[in-house]
mmCIF file of C-alpha atoms in Angstrom:
data_model
loop_
_atom_site.group_PDB
_atom_site.id
_atom_site.type_symbol
_atom_site.label_atom_id
_atom_site.label_comp_id
_atom_site.label_asym_id
_atom_site.label_seq_id
_atom_site.Cartn_x
_atom_site.Cartn_y
_atom_site.Cartn_z
ATOM 1 C CA MET A 116 -24.156 13.041 10.054
ATOM 2 C CA THR A 117 -24.551 11.025 6.416
ATOM 3 C CA SER A 118 -22.792 12.863 4.181
ATOM 4 C CA GLN A 119 -19.770 13.236 6.669
ATOM 5 C CA ILE A 120 -20.056 9.186 6.861
ATOM 6 C CA ILE A 121 -20.095 8.988 2.576
ATOM 7 C CA LEU A 122 -17.052 11.203 3.012
ATOM 8 C CA ASN A 123 -14.960 9.804 5.230
ATOM 9 C CA ILE A 124 -15.553 6.261 3.520
ATOM 10 C CA LEU A 125 -14.244 7.791 0.591
ATOM 11 C CA ILE A 126 -10.968 9.176 1.483
ATOM 12 C CA SER A 127 -10.333 6.182 3.985
ATOM 13 C CA SER A 128 -10.909 3.520 1.302
ATOM 14 C CA SER A 129 -8.876 5.675 -1.559
ATOM 15 C CA GLU A 130 -5.885 5.205 1.208
ATOM 16 C CA PHE A 131 -6.610 1.622 1.190
ATOM 17 C CA LEU A 132 -6.758 1.081 -2.022
ATOM 18 C CA LEU A 133 -3.773 2.516 -3.453
ATOM 19 C CA LEU A 134 -1.882 0.847 -0.701
ATOM 20 C CA ALA A 135 -3.643 -2.242 -1.604
ATOM 21 C CA VAL A 136 -3.037 -2.208 -5.537
ATOM 22 C CA SER A 137 0.956 -1.500 -4.655
ATOM 23 C CA PHE A 138 0.786 -4.614 -2.269
ATOM 24 C CA SER A 139 -1.141 -6.907 -4.798
ATOM 25 C CA VAL A 140 1.416 -5.577 -7.685
ATOM 26 C CA ILE A 141 4.710 -7.113 -5.749
ATOM 27 C CA TYR A 142 2.706 -10.205 -4.285
ATOM 28 C CA HIS A 143 0.449 -11.329 -7.351
ATOM 29 C CA VAL A 144 3.917 -11.994 -8.610
ATOM 30 C CA THR A 145 6.401 -13.149 -6.113
ATOM 31 C CA LYS A 146 3.492 -15.031 -4.249
ATOM 32 C CA PHE A 147 5.312 -14.333 -0.341
ATOM 33 C CA PHE A 148 4.052 -11.494 1.926
ATOM 34 C CA HIS A 149 6.264 -8.341 1.584
ATOM 35 C CA PHE A 150 5.260 -7.562 4.962
ATOM 36 C CA ALA A 151 8.908 -4.931 4.074
ATOM 37 C CA HIS A 152 6.052 -3.197 1.998
ATOM 38 C CA ALA A 153 4.826 -1.027 5.087
ATOM 39 C CA VAL A 154 8.675 0.366 5.939
ATOM 40 C CA ILE A 155 8.323 1.621 1.938
ATOM 41 C CA PHE A 156 4.915 3.125 2.967
ATOM 42 C CA THR A 157 6.797 4.899 5.816
ATOM 43 C CA PHE A 158 9.869 5.689 4.120
ATOM 44 C CA GLY A 159 7.717 7.731 1.120
ATOM 45 C CA ALA A 160 6.651 10.386 4.820
ATOM 46 C CA TYR A 161 9.872 10.197 6.116
ATOM 47 C CA PHE A 162 12.145 10.618 2.989
ATOM 48 C CA ALA A 163 9.199 13.928 2.063
ATOM 49 C CA PHE A 164 10.052 15.084 5.869
ATOM 50 C CA LEU A 165 13.709 14.766 5.296
ATOM 51 C CA PHE A 166 14.135 16.925 1.899
ATOM 52 C CA ILE A 167 11.192 19.625 3.025
ATOM 53 C CA GLN A 168 11.514 20.176 6.894
ATOM 54 C CA ILE A 169 15.433 19.065 7.339
ATOM 55 C CA ILE A 170 17.199 19.556 3.790
ATOM 56 C CA GLY A 171 14.824 22.850 3.005
ATOM 57 C CA TRP A 172 14.402 21.859 0.000
ATOM 58 C CA SER A 173 10.512 22.982 -1.973
ATOM 59 C CA PHE A 174 7.802 21.080 -2.014
ATOM 60 C CA TYR A 175 7.679 20.273 -5.814
ATOM 61 C CA ALA A 176 10.989 19.199 -5.603
ATOM 62 C CA ALA A 177 11.056 16.946 -2.456
ATOM 63 C CA ILE A 178 7.917 14.715 -3.375
ATOM 64 C CA PRO A 179 9.291 13.440 -6.455
ATOM 65 C CA ALA A 180 12.810 12.609 -5.118
ATOM 66 C CA ALA A 181 10.998 11.443 -1.875
ATOM 67 C CA ILE A 182 8.708 8.530 -4.328
ATOM 68 C CA ILE A 183 12.383 7.568 -6.308
ATOM 69 C CA LEU A 184 14.529 6.717 -3.097
ATOM 70 C CA ALA A 185 11.284 4.596 -1.720
ATOM 71 C CA LEU A 186 11.255 3.356 -5.342
ATOM 72 C CA LEU A 187 15.000 2.424 -4.919
ATOM 73 C CA LEU A 188 14.934 1.457 -1.374
ATOM 74 C CA GLY A 189 12.089 -1.192 -2.189
ATOM 75 C CA GLY A 190 14.187 -2.546 -5.220
ATOM 76 C CA LEU A 191 17.053 -2.901 -3.427
ATOM 77 C CA MET A 192 15.662 -5.251 -0.971
ATOM 78 C CA GLU A 193 14.279 -7.558 -4.542
ATOM 79 C CA PHE A 194 18.148 -7.140 -5.722
ATOM 80 C CA THR A 195 19.754 -7.357 -2.559
ATOM 81 C CA ILE A 196 17.909 -9.709 -0.287
ATOM 82 C CA TYR A 197 14.591 -11.628 -1.905
ATOM 83 C CA LYS A 198 16.506 -12.680 -5.457
ATOM 84 C CA PRO A 199 19.247 -14.191 -3.451
ATOM 85 C CA LEU A 200 17.035 -16.110 -1.152
ATOM 86 C CA ARG A 201 14.990 -17.007 -4.816
ATOM 87 C CA ASN A 202 17.845 -18.882 -6.013
ATOM 88 C CA LYS A 203 18.595 -20.462 -2.824
ATOM 89 C CA LYS A 204 15.247 -22.186 -3.945
ATOM 90 C CA ALA A 205 13.909 -20.440 -0.263
ATOM 91 C CA SER A 206 10.262 -21.368 0.614
ATOM 92 C CA SER A 207 7.567 -18.588 0.531
ATOM 93 C CA ILE A 208 7.844 -18.733 4.545
ATOM 94 C CA ILE A 209 11.361 -18.246 4.707
ATOM 95 C CA LEU A 210 10.905 -14.929 2.544
ATOM 96 C CA LEU A 211 8.003 -14.223 4.776
ATOM 97 C CA LEU A 212 10.280 -13.844 7.722
ATOM 98 C CA ALA A 213 12.911 -12.379 5.999
ATOM 99 C CA SER A 214 10.606 -9.517 4.764
ATOM 100 C CA LEU A 215 9.894 -9.138 8.906
ATOM 101 C CA GLY A 216 12.753 -8.756 9.139
ATOM 102 C CA ILE A 217 13.610 -5.854 6.718
ATOM 103 C CA TYR A 218 10.711 -4.238 8.550
ATOM 104 C CA ILE A 219 11.618 -4.780 12.170
ATOM 105 C CA VAL A 220 15.421 -3.036 10.894
ATOM 106 C CA LEU A 221 14.356 -1.040 8.944
ATOM 107 C CA GLN A 222 11.525 0.381 11.646
ATOM 108 C CA ASN A 223 14.366 0.890 13.926
ATOM 109 C CA LEU A 224 16.309 3.052 11.740
ATOM 110 C CA ILE A 225 13.883 5.353 11.436
ATOM 111 C CA SER A 226 13.216 5.772 15.142
ATOM 112 C CA LEU A 227 16.914 6.361 16.005
ATOM 113 C CA PHE A 228 17.639 8.587 13.006
ATOM 114 C CA PHE A 229 14.137 10.902 13.017
ATOM 115 C CA GLY A 230 12.941 10.112 16.612
ATOM 116 C CA ASP A 231 9.997 8.644 17.951
ATOM 117 C CA ASP A 232 7.296 11.366 17.848
ATOM 118 C CA THR A 233 4.809 12.414 15.472
ATOM 119 C CA LYS A 234 6.126 14.450 12.906
ATOM 120 C CA SER A 235 4.571 16.784 9.517
ATOM 121 C CA ILE A 236 5.373 17.826 6.554
ATOM 122 C CA ARG A 237 3.022 20.319 6.035
ATOM 123 C CA THR A 238 4.041 23.568 5.967
ATOM 124 C CA TRP A 239 1.081 25.560 5.428
ATOM 125 C CA GLU A 240 -1.711 26.517 8.288
ATOM 126 C CA VAL A 241 -4.487 23.924 8.884
ATOM 127 C CA ARG A 242 -7.894 25.297 8.331
ATOM 128 C CA GLU A 243 -10.767 24.054 8.277
ATOM 129 C CA GLY A 244 -12.089 21.768 5.621
ATOM 130 C CA ILE A 245 -14.252 22.882 2.313
ATOM 131 C CA ASN A 246 -17.883 22.359 3.476
ATOM 132 C CA VAL A 247 -19.953 19.098 0.862
ATOM 133 C CA PHE A 248 -23.639 19.204 1.758
ATOM 134 C CA GLY A 249 -22.180 19.980 5.590
ATOM 135 C CA ALA A 250 -20.172 17.521 5.813
ATOM 136 C CA TYR A 251 -16.174 18.438 5.250
ATOM 137 C CA ILE A 252 -13.394 17.697 3.373
ATOM 138 C CA THR A 253 -9.519 18.996 3.582
ATOM 139 C CA PRO A 254 -7.706 20.123 0.379
ATOM 140 C CA VAL A 255 -5.377 17.232 1.158
ATOM 141 C CA GLN A 256 -8.163 14.776 1.279
ATOM 142 C CA ILE A 257 -9.751 16.010 -2.418
ATOM 143 C CA ILE A 258 -6.085 15.196 -3.754
ATOM 144 C CA ILE A 259 -5.732 11.932 -1.729
ATOM 145 C CA ILE A 260 -9.046 10.633 -3.123
ATOM 146 C CA VAL A 261 -8.053 11.895 -7.012
ATOM 147 C CA THR A 262 -4.295 10.772 -7.256
ATOM 148 C CA SER A 263 -5.588 7.100 -5.963
ATOM 149 C CA ILE A 264 -8.219 7.343 -8.596
ATOM 150 C CA ILE A 265 -5.582 7.964 -11.629
ATOM 151 C CA LEU A 266 -3.081 5.997 -9.835
ATOM 152 C CA VAL A 267 -4.988 2.507 -10.113
ATOM 153 C CA LEU A 268 -6.504 3.558 -13.647
ATOM 154 C CA ILE A 269 -2.813 4.038 -14.740
ATOM 155 C CA VAL A 270 -1.813 0.770 -13.196
ATOM 156 C CA THR A 271 -4.675 -1.091 -14.691
ATOM 157 C CA VAL A 272 -4.386 0.292 -18.078
ATOM 158 C CA TYR A 273 -0.045 -0.624 -17.979
ATOM 159 C CA LEU A 274 -1.245 -4.392 -16.686
ATOM 160 C CA ASN A 275 -3.558 -5.429 -19.609
ATOM 161 C CA ARG A 276 -2.106 -2.668 -22.110
ATOM 162 C CA VAL A 277 1.947 -2.648 -21.821
ATOM 163 C CA LYS A 278 3.908 -5.274 -23.162
ATOM 164 C CA THR A 279 5.960 -5.479 -19.745
ATOM 165 C CA GLY A 280 2.340 -5.188 -17.505
ATOM 166 C CA LYS A 281 1.699 -8.087 -20.125
ATOM 167 C CA ALA A 282 4.536 -9.966 -18.669
ATOM 168 C CA MET A 283 4.189 -9.493 -15.153
ATOM 169 C CA LYS A 284 0.572 -11.161 -15.739
ATOM 170 C CA ALA A 285 2.343 -14.317 -17.544
ATOM 171 C CA VAL A 286 5.208 -14.582 -14.837
ATOM 172 C CA ALA A 287 1.985 -14.419 -11.897
ATOM 173 C CA ASN A 288 -0.081 -17.049 -12.936
ATOM 174 C CA ASP A 289 2.843 -19.480 -14.239
ATOM 175 C CA SER A 290 6.738 -18.840 -13.481
ATOM 176 C CA GLU A 291 8.118 -21.635 -14.780
ATOM 177 C CA LEU A 292 5.922 -21.104 -18.426
ATOM 178 C CA ALA A 293 6.936 -17.537 -18.339
ATOM 179 C CA LYS A 294 10.703 -18.078 -18.751
ATOM 180 C CA ILE A 295 9.915 -20.876 -21.051
ATOM 181 C CA SER A 296 8.296 -18.171 -23.177
ATOM 182 C CA GLY A 297 11.227 -16.644 -22.913
ATOM 183 C CA ILE A 298 9.927 -14.045 -20.039
ATOM 184 C CA LYS A 299 12.823 -13.589 -17.653
ATOM 185 C CA SER A 300 11.476 -13.667 -14.258
ATOM 186 C CA ASP A 301 13.888 -11.942 -12.073
ATOM 187 C CA ARG A 302 13.287 -8.447 -14.615
ATOM 188 C CA ILE A 303 9.646 -8.799 -14.417
ATOM 189 C CA ILE A 304 9.541 -8.792 -10.120
ATOM 190 C CA LEU A 305 12.479 -6.259 -10.041
ATOM 191 C CA ILE A 306 9.846 -4.211 -12.042
ATOM 192 C CA ALA A 307 6.888 -5.461 -9.821
ATOM 193 C CA PHE A 308 8.859 -4.299 -7.012
ATOM 194 C CA ALA A 309 9.255 -0.744 -8.604
ATOM 195 C CA ILE A 310 6.755 -0.116 -9.400
ATOM 196 C CA GLY A 311 5.133 -1.082 -5.752
ATOM 197 C CA SER A 312 7.676 0.395 -4.022
ATOM 198 C CA ALA A 313 7.036 3.858 -6.162
ATOM 199 C CA LEU A 314 3.196 3.669 -5.315
ATOM 200 C CA ALA A 315 3.547 2.685 -1.332
ATOM 201 C CA GLY A 316 5.618 5.849 -1.178
ATOM 202 C CA ILE A 317 2.860 7.708 -2.573
ATOM 203 C CA ALA A 318 0.805 6.244 -0.501
ATOM 204 C CA GLY A 319 2.723 7.202 2.175
ATOM 205 C CA ILE A 320 3.503 10.287 1.596
ATOM 206 C CA LEU A 321 -0.449 11.675 0.982
ATOM 207 C CA VAL A 322 -1.301 10.012 4.543
ATOM 208 C CA ALA A 323 1.687 11.959 6.001
ATOM 209 C CA LEU A 324 0.425 15.433 4.895
ATOM 210 C CA ASP A 325 -3.200 14.125 5.984
ATOM 211 C CA VAL A 326 -2.439 13.095 9.541
ATOM 212 C CA ASP A 327 1.042 13.600 10.573
ATOM 213 C CA MET A 328 3.153 10.145 10.974
ATOM 214 C CA THR A 329 5.348 8.047 12.883
ATOM 215 C CA PRO A 330 7.796 5.401 12.339
ATOM 216 C CA THR A 331 4.889 2.675 13.616
ATOM 217 C CA MET A 332 2.722 3.870 11.343
ATOM 218 C CA GLY A 333 2.921 1.580 8.084
ATOM 219 C CA MET A 334 2.271 -1.708 9.493
ATOM 220 C CA ASN A 335 -1.287 -1.153 10.139
ATOM 221 C CA MET A 336 -1.563 0.954 7.067
ATOM 222 C CA LEU A 337 0.007 -2.276 4.969
ATOM 223 C CA LEU A 338 -2.492 -4.680 7.045
ATOM 224 C CA MET A 339 -5.800 -2.536 6.590
ATOM 225 C CA GLY A 340 -4.384 -2.603 2.754
ATOM 226 C CA VAL A 341 -4.115 -7.019 2.958
ATOM 227 C CA VAL A 342 -7.340 -7.425 4.286
ATOM 228 C CA ALA A 343 -8.758 -4.794 1.052
ATOM 229 C CA MET A 344 -6.474 -6.974 -0.814
ATOM 230 C CA ILE A 345 -7.689 -10.347 0.406
ATOM 231 C CA ILE A 346 -11.637 -9.436 0.120
ATOM 232 C CA GLY A 347 -11.726 -8.306 -2.846
ATOM 233 C CA GLY A 348 -9.750 -10.966 -4.807
ATOM 234 C CA VAL A 349 -5.909 -11.465 -5.370
ATOM 235 C CA GLY A 350 -5.182 -10.042 -8.641
ATOM 236 C CA SER A 351 -8.534 -7.891 -9.892
ATOM 237 C CA ILE A 352 -8.138 -4.481 -9.107
ATOM 238 C CA ARG A 353 -12.010 -4.317 -9.760
ATOM 239 C CA GLY A 354 -12.015 -6.461 -6.431
ATOM 240 C CA ILE A 355 -9.751 -4.508 -4.898
ATOM 241 C CA VAL A 356 -11.451 -0.769 -5.012
ATOM 242 C CA LEU A 357 -15.192 -3.142 -3.646
ATOM 243 C CA GLY A 358 -12.667 -4.562 -1.348
ATOM 244 C CA SER A 359 -11.642 -0.694 0.177
ATOM 245 C CA LEU A 360 -14.735 0.702 0.250
ATOM 246 C CA LEU A 361 -16.244 -2.496 2.115
ATOM 247 C CA LEU A 362 -13.232 -2.417 4.239
ATOM 248 C CA ALA A 363 -13.427 1.720 4.643
ATOM 249 C CA THR A 364 -17.193 1.529 5.388
ATOM 250 C CA ALA A 365 -17.132 -1.396 7.989
ATOM 251 C CA GLN A 366 -14.473 0.504 9.673
ATOM 252 C CA ASN A 367 -15.627 4.142 9.193
ATOM 253 C CA LEU A 368 -19.765 2.532 10.832
ATOM 254 C CA ALA A 369 -17.659 0.439 13.456
ATOM 255 C CA VAL A 370 -16.630 4.248 14.513
ATOM 256 C CA TRP A 371 -19.750 6.324 14.499
ATOM 257 C CA PHE A 372 -22.229 3.674 16.009
ATOM 258 C CA ILE A 373 -19.759 1.657 18.219
ATOM 259 C CA SER A 374 -16.426 3.387 19.139
ATOM 260 C CA SER A 375 -13.214 4.163 17.701
ATOM 261 C CA GLN A 376 -11.845 1.231 19.538
ATOM 262 C CA TRP A 377 -13.717 -1.226 16.736
ATOM 263 C CA MET A 378 -12.362 0.687 13.931
ATOM 264 C CA ASP A 379 -9.423 -1.917 13.353
ATOM 265 C CA ALA A 380 -11.662 -4.931 15.458
ATOM 266 C CA SER A 381 -14.678 -4.438 12.055
ATOM 267 C CA ALA A 382 -11.755 -5.452 9.605
ATOM 268 C CA PHE A 383 -10.291 -7.902 10.894
ATOM 269 C CA LEU A 384 -14.141 -9.633 11.558
ATOM 270 C CA LEU A 385 -14.675 -8.753 8.086
ATOM 271 C CA LEU A 386 -11.778 -10.569 6.973
ATOM 272 C CA LEU A 387 -12.989 -13.543 8.823
ATOM 273 C CA ILE A 388 -16.163 -13.438 7.311
ATOM 274 C CA PHE A 389 -14.703 -13.951 3.812
ATOM 275 C CA LEU A 390 -12.119 -16.043 5.131
ATOM 276 C CA LEU A 391 -14.555 -18.566 6.376
ATOM 277 C CA LEU A 392 -17.637 -18.035 3.756
ATOM 278 C CA LYS A 393 -15.770 -16.658 -0.009
ATOM 279 C CA PRO A 394 -11.770 -17.417 0.484
ATOM 280 C CA GLU A 395 -11.119 -16.252 -3.165
ATOM 281 C CA GLY A 396 -12.824 -12.462 -2.278
ATOM 282 C CA PHE A 397 -15.606 -10.717 -4.547
ATOM 283 C CA MET A 398 -13.541 -10.680 -8.182
ATOM 284 C CA GLY A 399 -10.414 -13.435 -7.216
ATOM 285 C CA LYS A 400 -10.423 -17.369 -8.540
ATOM 286 C CA LYS A 401 -10.667 -20.786 -6.549
ATOM 287 C CA ILE A 402 -6.934 -21.981 -6.273
ATOM 288 C CA ARG A 403 -5.867 -25.496 -5.474
ATOM 289 C CA LYS A 404 -2.786 -24.488 -3.385
ATOM 290 C CA ALA A 405 -2.038 -20.906 -1.781
ATOM 291 C CA GLU A 406 1.317 -20.278 0.042
ATOM 292 C CA VAL A 407 1.884 -17.556 2.440
#
C-alpha cells in the first residue's frame, strides 16, 4: 500500500506541477488570475479528440496540432481581450471577471459541440499497469511524470538563460521599469500566454489520456494548480515543485485514510493553513501589495 501511495503522489504532483507552472508563467507577468486558463487545458484534450476520433488523424499528427491550437487560443485571448482591456487601464478585478466570462462561454461551446458525456482519446486497449514493487503504474502515467519533469526543466532554463525569458522576469518584477529599459511588455506578455497555453494544452492531453475527459475537467485541475503555486511561492519553480508534492501528498493521504470526499477539502485546508501562517509560500518573497 505504501508504494502505491508514493506512485499516486508522483503522478498527481506531476499533473499539478505542469499546470501550476503553466499558470505561473502567465500570472507572474500579468498579475491577475487568468481563470480562462482552465478552458485552455480542456481544449487541449478536446482538440486532440477532434483530430484523432472525429477527423481520423494519426496520434502523432494530432497531438502537436492540438498543442499548437491551444497555444493560439491562449494568444488570441490575450491579443483580442486582455490587451485592449489593459490599454484602457482596466483593473485586475476587471481582467479577472473577463477571464471568468471567457471560461464560461468557451466551456459551454465545448458542451454544445462535443456534448457533456465523458470522451476518450485513447485508441488502444486498457490494460493492467506495470508492477513496481507491488504498486501499479500505467505507461501513460510514466509519460506524465517524465514529460512534466522535462517541460518544467525546459521552462526553468528558458526563464533563466534565454533573453526573452529574462525579459519576462523583468516585466514581472517591474513592468514600468522594463518599458523604460526598452522591453516591449505587450510582446513579452503575449509570449508568456503562448508558453503557458501550450503547457496547459499538453497537461490537458496527458490527463485525458489517463482518466478521459469532460467539458468541466479544467476548473478543478486549475484550482489545484493555483493551490500548488500559492503554497510553493509565486514565481519560484522550485517552490511550485514542493507545493505540488505537498498538495498531492495531502490529497492522497486523505483519500487512503479518510475518504475520497476529502480529496479537494484537504487541498483547500492546506491552502488556508499556508495563507494564515506563510502566505508567501515555501520560497515566495513577501510583497507589500498583491492584486487578484
